[in-house]
């Protein structure tokens, strides 16, 4: 089940523009979201033995990747085919995707999960799906800026994807299309929309909403197929009629959007100790995948104490601490060559324009 899940960079992979101060609110949001990704992976092995852990798991999966996707869409609003932005798309998305597709394949082989060392660059594995999705979404941003009703159109595409069992696994396209509405919605948002979410009244209202969502998740654990939250399969693959998938897309979009709004309402807007970690969420996202998978393959969850209430608390604290360390500046400096390489050597120098009288020649 874990391979069908996410999880999340989520996050803006472009380097900050020199001279422009980072927004502490979004850095805090990205850090908190990546912690939720790690907690979701840590709670998954507890799903079958603890209904409370399963309820928390469902609650987190209802909004943590939609939140990541929405934030990524917000930071992709200005993306176009300009040279420097295409170059950052390659160095900040494509290169990490290729590096970690290879690294995960080697890890799987070394851990005995696969009999041979093979790499399929068109079939994202585990966490790399988000990088493939981000690449596709950003390339389509010019389209979403010119259509009249971008979000309804993206929702229609997601609904059709859910009703189409033959899309295939290339670039995890089913998940790319089903998460698309959140990316497109993020593109439509403006700073004032996030300011509205941070009003005191919204923050107070978010408390009973989350409490109600947790209660519903507790009720739904034995009654609902949790695979709906992963957006990896069509309705027919999940044993439901095709039209049910279209309805579920609308329902899940509404549910995830409300919970994402509540999550963003709680994110602190001031600079905090975790703000500096917001720039390293891609590192925490991709690196914690080795531990998330290794913990299953090496039977770390077989110890009886893990499946006690205090054991679940310890696992939660460990997961949060580990992903926090993986987002820190020392880790960023050590692995920037793989995550955010400059790669000036790989690109042709920009052509300089010269003016000749009334004309400009490039």
Coordinates of N, CA and C in Angstrom, one line a residue, residues 158-167 174 178 234-236 241-243 245-246 249:
X158 N -9.8 15.8 -13.8 CA -9.6 14.9 -12.7 C -10.7 13.8 -12.6
X159 N -11.9 14.3 -12.8 CA -13.1 13.4 -12.7 C -13.0 12.3 -13.9
X160 N -12.6 12.8 -15.1 CA -12.5 11.9 -16.2 C -11.4 10.9 -16.0
X161 N -10.3 11.4 -15.3 CA -9.2 10.4 -15.0 C -9.7 9.3 -14.1
X162 N -10.5 9.7 -13.1 CA -11.0 8.7 -12.1 C -11.9 7.7 -12.8
X163 N -12.5 8.1 -13.9 CA -13.4 7.2 -14.6 C -12.7 6.4 -15.7
X164 N -11.4 6.6 -15.8 CA -10.6 6.0 -16.9 C -9.6 5.0 -16.3
X165 N -9.9 3.7 -16.3 CA -9.0 2.7 -15.7 C -7.8 2.4 -16.6
X166 N -7.7 2.9 -17.8 CA -6.6 2.5 -18.8 C -5.6 3.6 -19.0
X167 N -5.5 4.5 -18.1 CA -4.5 5.6 -18.2 C -3.1 5.1 -18.2
X174 N -2.2 9.0 -13.6 CA -3.5 9.0 -12.9 C -3.5 10.0 -11.7
X178 N -5.4 13.6 -11.1 CA -6.3 13.7 -10.0 C -5.9 14.8 -9.0
X234 N -8.2 4.4 -10.6 CA -9.5 4.8 -11.1 C -10.5 4.1 -10.2
X235 N -11.8 4.6 -10.4 CA -12.9 4.1 -9.5 C -13.1 2.6 -9.8
X236 N -13.0 2.1 -11.0 CA -13.2 0.7 -11.3 C -12.1 -0.1 -10.7
X241 N -18.2 1.7 -9.4 CA -18.6 2.1 -10.8 C -17.9 3.4 -11.2
X242 N -17.8 3.6 -12.5 CA -17.0 4.7 -13.0 C -17.6 6.1 -12.5
X243 N -19.0 6.1 -12.5 CA -19.6 7.4 -12.1 C -19.3 7.7 -10.6
X245 N -16.5 7.3 -9.1 CA -15.2 8.0 -9.1 C -15.4 9.5 -9.4
X246 N -16.3 9.8 -10.3 CA -16.4 11.2 -10.6 C -17.0 12.0 -9.4
X249 N -14.4 12.4 -6.7 CA -13.4 13.5 -7.0 C -13.9 14.8 -6.5

